[in-house]
Amino acid sequence: MIMRKIILFVALVLLASNAIAQKKTYLVFELIKVTPDKESDFTKVESFWEKMNEQRIKSGEILGWELWRMRDINLEYQYVMVQVFNDPAKMLHKADDAAFLTLAKKAFPAATDKDLLLSRNALIYNKDLSQTFYLEQIDQTKGRFNLSIGAVMGINLMKVNPENYAKYDTAESKIFKQEWQSRVNEGRIGAWSLLKVIPAKENGSESEISYVSLDKFKDFNQLYGSSNEFKTIRNQADQIAWQDALNAREIHSYEAVLIKKATSGL
C-alpha cells in the first residue's frame, strides 16, 4: 500500500512538472514608427493604453505589457510595444466594443463611452509604417532575470527559407543557445529567447520574418561592459557549424530601452 502511494505521488509530480514545462509564452510584438510631429500625441495614446493594459492584466486577458524606446541609431522605428499572453487564442482574439468598454470603464470610470471609443481608435502612428508580429516562444536560456525600467533589449528579426526551418531550429537551440547560456551564467547577458512567427494564415498578417530572438541586458553597463568572447567556439568544427547557421538566415537587428511595463507577476 505504501509503495502504491509513493508511485502515485511520483506520477502526480511528474504530470505536474510536465504540465508546467508545456506552458508556452506568446507575444504580440509591434515595431512602431512615430514622426516627430506626432510624438506628444503618441505619448498621450500610450498613457491611455498603459491604464487599459493594467485592467487587461487584472482580468487575465494578458500576462504583461512593455513599451520600449528604440535607440537613436535605429531610425526606422521609434518604439516597440510588447503584449505577453499564455494562450494563442487570447493573443489572436479581437475584443468587440462591449468587451473593450467593460474594461475601459474600470480604468476610466468618469469617461463616457464615446470618449473611450475615440481614445481606442486614436492610432496616431501609421500602421502602414509599422510592423506587427504574432510570436510563439520556442526556446530560452535558464536563469531568473528581473526585467526593470532601463533594461536594454537586442532585437533580431530573421528571415529563413521554409525548407530550412528544421535545420535552423536546431542551429539556434543546439549552437547559439549554448553560447547565450554561457553568457547568462557568467553575468554577461540577462536572458535570451527565441520566438517563431505564427504564419500569416493564422493571424491575418503578412511577414517575411520567420524568427525573432531577443537578447536582454540589465542595462548598458552589462551590454557594453562585458566581454564579447565566444566561449563555445573552441575549434574549426565549431567555427564551421556557427558559419553554416549564420548563413541560413538574413538578419536585421535593433536596440531598445525599456521605459514602461506592467506585469501580473507570474
Short mmCIF file of C-alpha atoms in Angstrom, two decimals:
data_model
loop_
_atom_site.label_atom_id
_atom_site.label_comp_id
_atom_site.label_asym_id
_atom_site.label_seq_id
_atom_site.Cartn_x
_atom_site.Cartn_y
_atom_site.Cartn_z
CA MET A 1 0.00 0.00 0.00
CA ILE A 2 2.80 2.40 0.94
CA MET A 3 4.63 1.59 -2.30
CA ARG A 4 1.50 2.29 -4.33
CA LYS A 5 1.08 5.68 -2.64
CA ILE A 6 4.71 6.53 -3.37
CA ILE A 7 4.31 5.55 -7.04
CA LEU A 8 1.08 7.57 -7.28
CA PHE A 9 2.76 10.59 -5.67
CA VAL A 10 5.72 10.41 -8.06
CA ALA A 11 3.38 10.10 -11.05
CA LEU A 12 1.41 13.17 -9.96
CA VAL A 13 4.63 15.17 -9.52
CA LEU A 14 5.80 14.16 -12.99
CA LEU A 15 2.47 15.09 -14.53
CA ALA A 16 2.51 18.47 -12.79
CA SER A 17 6.10 19.10 -13.89
CA ASN A 18 5.22 18.16 -17.46
CA ALA A 19 2.23 20.50 -17.44
CA ILE A 20 4.40 23.37 -16.22
CA ALA A 21 7.05 22.60 -18.86
CA GLN A 22 4.42 22.66 -21.58
CA LYS A 23 3.27 26.19 -20.72
CA LYS A 24 4.19 28.49 -23.55
CA THR A 25 4.51 32.23 -23.92
CA TYR A 26 3.08 34.19 -26.85
CA LEU A 27 3.82 37.78 -27.79
CA VAL A 28 2.26 40.50 -29.89
CA PHE A 29 5.41 42.36 -30.88
CA GLU A 30 4.94 45.69 -32.62
CA LEU A 31 7.65 47.92 -34.10
CA ILE A 32 6.21 51.42 -34.24
CA LYS A 33 7.20 54.39 -36.37
CA VAL A 34 6.27 57.80 -34.93
CA THR A 35 7.09 61.00 -36.78
CA PRO A 36 8.49 63.89 -34.65
CA ASP A 37 5.31 65.96 -35.03
CA LYS A 38 3.22 63.09 -33.58
CA GLU A 39 5.47 62.30 -30.61
CA SER A 40 3.36 64.11 -27.98
CA ASP A 41 0.15 62.59 -29.35
CA PHE A 42 1.67 59.13 -29.24
CA THR A 43 2.68 59.66 -25.61
CA LYS A 44 -0.93 60.51 -24.71
CA VAL A 45 -2.26 57.44 -26.50
CA GLU A 46 0.23 55.15 -24.77
CA SER A 47 -0.65 56.65 -21.36
CA PHE A 48 -4.27 55.67 -22.06
CA TRP A 49 -3.27 52.14 -23.03
CA GLU A 50 -0.97 51.83 -20.05
CA LYS A 51 -4.00 52.05 -17.76
CA MET A 52 -6.04 49.84 -20.06
CA ASN A 53 -3.37 47.16 -20.03
CA GLU A 54 -3.32 47.19 -16.23
CA GLN A 55 -7.00 46.22 -16.38
CA ARG A 56 -6.31 43.60 -19.05
CA ILE A 57 -3.74 42.04 -16.73
CA LYS A 58 -6.19 42.01 -13.80
CA SER A 59 -8.84 40.36 -15.99
CA GLY A 60 -6.40 37.66 -17.15
CA GLU A 61 -6.51 38.76 -20.78
CA ILE A 62 -2.74 39.37 -20.88
CA LEU A 63 0.18 38.47 -18.62
CA GLY A 64 2.12 41.65 -19.19
CA TRP A 65 2.80 44.71 -21.31
CA GLU A 66 6.02 46.56 -22.16
CA LEU A 67 6.92 49.75 -24.00
CA TRP A 68 10.47 50.11 -25.29
CA ARG A 69 12.10 53.15 -26.89
CA MET A 70 14.38 52.46 -29.83
CA ARG A 71 17.89 53.86 -29.59
CA ASP A 72 18.65 56.88 -31.79
CA ILE A 73 20.77 54.72 -34.07
CA ASN A 74 17.55 52.95 -35.15
CA LEU A 75 15.95 55.50 -37.47
CA GLU A 76 13.42 53.09 -39.00
CA TYR A 77 11.28 52.72 -35.86
CA GLN A 78 10.95 54.69 -32.64
CA TYR A 79 9.13 52.33 -30.26
CA VAL A 80 8.47 48.68 -29.55
CA MET A 81 5.25 47.59 -27.85
CA VAL A 82 5.05 44.07 -26.42
CA GLN A 83 1.98 42.25 -25.09
CA VAL A 84 2.52 38.91 -23.32
CA PHE A 85 -0.01 36.05 -23.38
CA ASN A 86 -0.22 32.46 -22.13
CA ASP A 87 -2.79 31.42 -24.74
CA PRO A 88 -2.65 31.91 -28.53
CA ALA A 89 -6.44 32.19 -28.67
CA LYS A 90 -6.30 35.21 -26.34
CA MET A 91 -3.49 36.69 -28.40
CA LEU A 92 -5.41 36.45 -31.68
CA HIS A 93 -8.80 37.43 -30.24
CA LYS A 94 -10.09 40.87 -31.18
CA ALA A 95 -12.27 42.36 -28.45
CA ASP A 96 -15.58 43.93 -29.53
CA ASP A 97 -16.81 47.33 -28.34
CA ALA A 98 -18.75 45.89 -25.40
CA ALA A 99 -15.76 43.93 -24.05
CA PHE A 100 -13.50 46.94 -24.51
CA LEU A 101 -15.88 49.27 -22.69
CA THR A 102 -16.26 46.86 -19.77
CA LEU A 103 -12.54 47.10 -19.05
CA ALA A 104 -12.23 50.77 -20.03
CA LYS A 105 -14.92 51.77 -17.51
CA LYS A 106 -12.80 50.21 -14.75
CA ALA A 107 -9.74 52.18 -15.83
CA PHE A 108 -11.62 55.44 -16.52
CA PRO A 109 -14.91 55.36 -14.57
CA ALA A 110 -15.72 59.02 -15.26
CA ALA A 111 -15.27 58.83 -19.05
CA THR A 112 -18.16 58.47 -21.50
CA ASP A 113 -18.47 55.53 -23.89
CA LYS A 114 -17.91 57.90 -26.81
CA ASP A 115 -14.70 59.31 -25.37
CA LEU A 116 -13.38 55.84 -24.55
CA LEU A 117 -14.04 54.56 -28.07
CA LEU A 118 -12.39 57.67 -29.54
CA SER A 119 -9.32 57.04 -27.38
CA ARG A 120 -9.18 53.42 -28.51
CA ASN A 121 -9.27 54.46 -32.14
CA ALA A 122 -6.67 57.22 -31.79
CA LEU A 123 -3.96 55.30 -33.60
CA ILE A 124 -1.51 58.15 -34.09
CA TYR A 125 1.23 56.13 -35.69
CA ASN A 126 0.87 54.96 -39.27
CA LYS A 127 0.07 51.24 -39.36
CA ASP A 128 1.49 51.02 -42.88
CA LEU A 129 4.85 52.14 -41.50
CA SER A 130 4.80 49.79 -38.52
CA GLN A 131 5.26 46.03 -38.23
CA THR A 132 3.31 43.65 -36.02
CA PHE A 133 4.45 40.10 -35.30
CA TYR A 134 2.50 37.35 -33.55
CA LEU A 135 5.10 35.17 -31.86
CA GLU A 136 5.38 31.84 -30.08
CA GLN A 137 8.36 31.39 -27.77
CA ILE A 138 10.10 28.12 -28.62
CA ASP A 139 13.31 28.33 -26.56
CA GLN A 140 15.06 30.37 -23.89
CA THR A 141 18.02 30.37 -21.53
CA LYS A 142 17.72 29.18 -17.94
CA GLY A 143 18.02 31.57 -15.03
CA ARG A 144 15.89 34.28 -13.45
CA PHE A 145 16.13 37.74 -14.97
CA ASN A 146 14.40 40.73 -13.38
CA LEU A 147 13.25 42.99 -16.21
CA SER A 148 13.41 46.54 -14.85
CA ILE A 149 12.99 50.00 -16.33
CA GLY A 150 16.22 50.91 -18.13
CA ALA A 151 16.86 47.36 -19.33
CA VAL A 152 18.27 47.04 -22.85
CA MET A 153 16.97 44.61 -25.47
CA GLY A 154 18.67 43.46 -28.64
CA ILE A 155 16.00 42.61 -31.24
CA ASN A 156 16.98 40.29 -34.08
CA LEU A 157 14.49 39.79 -36.90
CA MET A 158 15.43 36.81 -39.03
CA LYS A 159 14.27 35.59 -42.40
CA VAL A 160 14.78 31.86 -43.04
CA ASN A 161 13.61 29.86 -46.04
CA PRO A 162 10.82 27.44 -45.02
CA GLU A 163 12.82 24.42 -46.21
CA ASN A 164 15.50 25.34 -43.66
CA TYR A 165 13.21 25.76 -40.63
CA ALA A 166 14.09 22.42 -39.00
CA LYS A 167 17.80 22.98 -39.60
CA TYR A 168 17.60 26.49 -38.21
CA ASP A 169 15.63 25.42 -35.12
CA THR A 170 18.47 23.01 -34.38
CA ALA A 171 21.12 25.65 -35.00
CA GLU A 172 19.53 28.11 -32.60
CA SER A 173 18.86 25.59 -29.83
CA LYS A 174 22.00 23.45 -30.15
CA ILE A 175 24.61 26.02 -31.25
CA PHE A 176 23.59 29.60 -30.45
CA LYS A 177 21.77 28.80 -27.20
CA GLN A 178 24.89 27.21 -25.69
CA GLU A 179 26.76 30.48 -26.15
CA TRP A 180 23.96 32.63 -24.71
CA GLN A 181 23.52 30.27 -21.76
CA SER A 182 27.26 30.51 -21.08
CA ARG A 183 26.98 34.30 -21.08
CA VAL A 184 23.96 34.22 -18.76
CA ASN A 185 25.89 32.00 -16.35
CA GLU A 186 28.82 34.44 -16.39
CA GLY A 187 26.62 37.53 -15.98
CA ARG A 188 27.44 38.90 -19.44
CA ILE A 189 23.78 38.90 -20.54
CA GLY A 190 20.50 38.78 -18.65
CA ALA A 191 18.43 36.45 -20.80
CA TRP A 192 17.98 35.15 -24.34
CA SER A 193 14.85 33.81 -26.02
CA LEU A 194 13.90 32.50 -29.45
CA LEU A 195 10.46 33.01 -30.94
CA LYS A 196 8.84 31.81 -34.14
CA VAL A 197 6.44 33.97 -36.14
CA ILE A 198 2.95 32.50 -36.33
CA PRO A 199 2.14 32.06 -40.05
CA ALA A 200 0.06 34.72 -41.78
CA LYS A 201 -2.83 32.32 -42.47
CA GLU A 202 -3.34 32.08 -38.70
CA ASN A 203 -3.16 35.77 -37.82
CA GLY A 204 -4.21 37.55 -41.00
CA SER A 205 -0.95 39.46 -41.44
CA GLU A 206 1.89 39.14 -43.93
CA SER A 207 5.54 38.97 -42.90
CA GLU A 208 8.80 37.84 -44.43
CA ILE A 209 10.28 37.42 -40.95
CA SER A 210 10.17 33.85 -39.64
CA TYR A 211 12.11 34.06 -36.34
CA VAL A 212 12.81 36.67 -33.68
CA SER A 213 15.48 36.39 -31.00
CA LEU A 214 15.65 38.74 -28.02
CA ASP A 215 18.84 39.46 -26.07
CA LYS A 216 18.06 41.20 -22.78
CA PHE A 217 20.54 43.07 -20.60
CA LYS A 218 20.19 44.69 -17.18
CA ASP A 219 21.50 47.98 -18.55
CA PHE A 220 24.05 49.47 -20.93
CA ASN A 221 26.85 48.66 -18.49
CA GLN A 222 26.12 44.96 -18.85
CA LEU A 223 25.72 45.28 -22.62
CA TYR A 224 28.93 47.19 -23.32
CA GLY A 225 30.95 46.41 -20.21
CA SER A 226 31.10 42.65 -20.74
CA SER A 227 33.43 40.64 -22.93
CA ASN A 228 32.10 39.57 -26.32
CA GLU A 229 34.34 36.50 -26.40
CA PHE A 230 32.67 33.39 -27.83
CA LYS A 231 33.42 30.70 -25.28
CA THR A 232 31.62 27.91 -27.18
CA ILE A 233 33.71 28.24 -30.36
CA ARG A 234 36.63 26.02 -29.43
CA ASN A 235 37.85 24.56 -32.72
CA GLN A 236 37.47 24.64 -36.50
CA ALA A 237 34.43 22.34 -36.40
CA ASP A 238 32.65 24.79 -34.09
CA GLN A 239 33.54 27.67 -36.41
CA ILE A 240 32.11 25.82 -39.41
CA ALA A 241 28.91 24.96 -37.53
CA TRP A 242 28.45 28.60 -36.50
CA GLN A 243 29.09 29.89 -40.00
CA ASP A 244 26.64 27.40 -41.54
CA ALA A 245 23.98 28.50 -39.07
CA LEU A 246 24.64 32.19 -39.74
CA ASN A 247 24.46 31.64 -43.49
CA ALA A 248 20.99 30.10 -43.16
CA ARG A 249 19.38 33.44 -42.29
CA GLU A 250 19.04 37.09 -43.17
CA ILE A 251 19.03 39.30 -40.09
CA HIS A 252 18.05 42.85 -39.12
CA SER A 253 18.95 43.97 -35.60
CA TYR A 254 17.79 46.81 -33.35
CA GLU A 255 18.38 48.02 -29.79
CA ALA A 256 15.71 49.36 -27.44
CA VAL A 257 15.45 50.59 -23.82
CA LEU A 258 12.53 49.66 -21.53
CA ILE A 259 10.58 52.77 -20.47
CA LYS A 260 7.27 51.31 -19.21
CA LYS A 261 6.00 47.92 -18.09
CA ALA A 262 3.17 46.18 -16.28
CA THR A 263 3.03 42.52 -15.29
CA SER A 264 0.89 40.01 -13.45
CA GLY A 265 3.99 38.86 -11.60
CA LEU A 266 3.68 35.32 -12.93
#
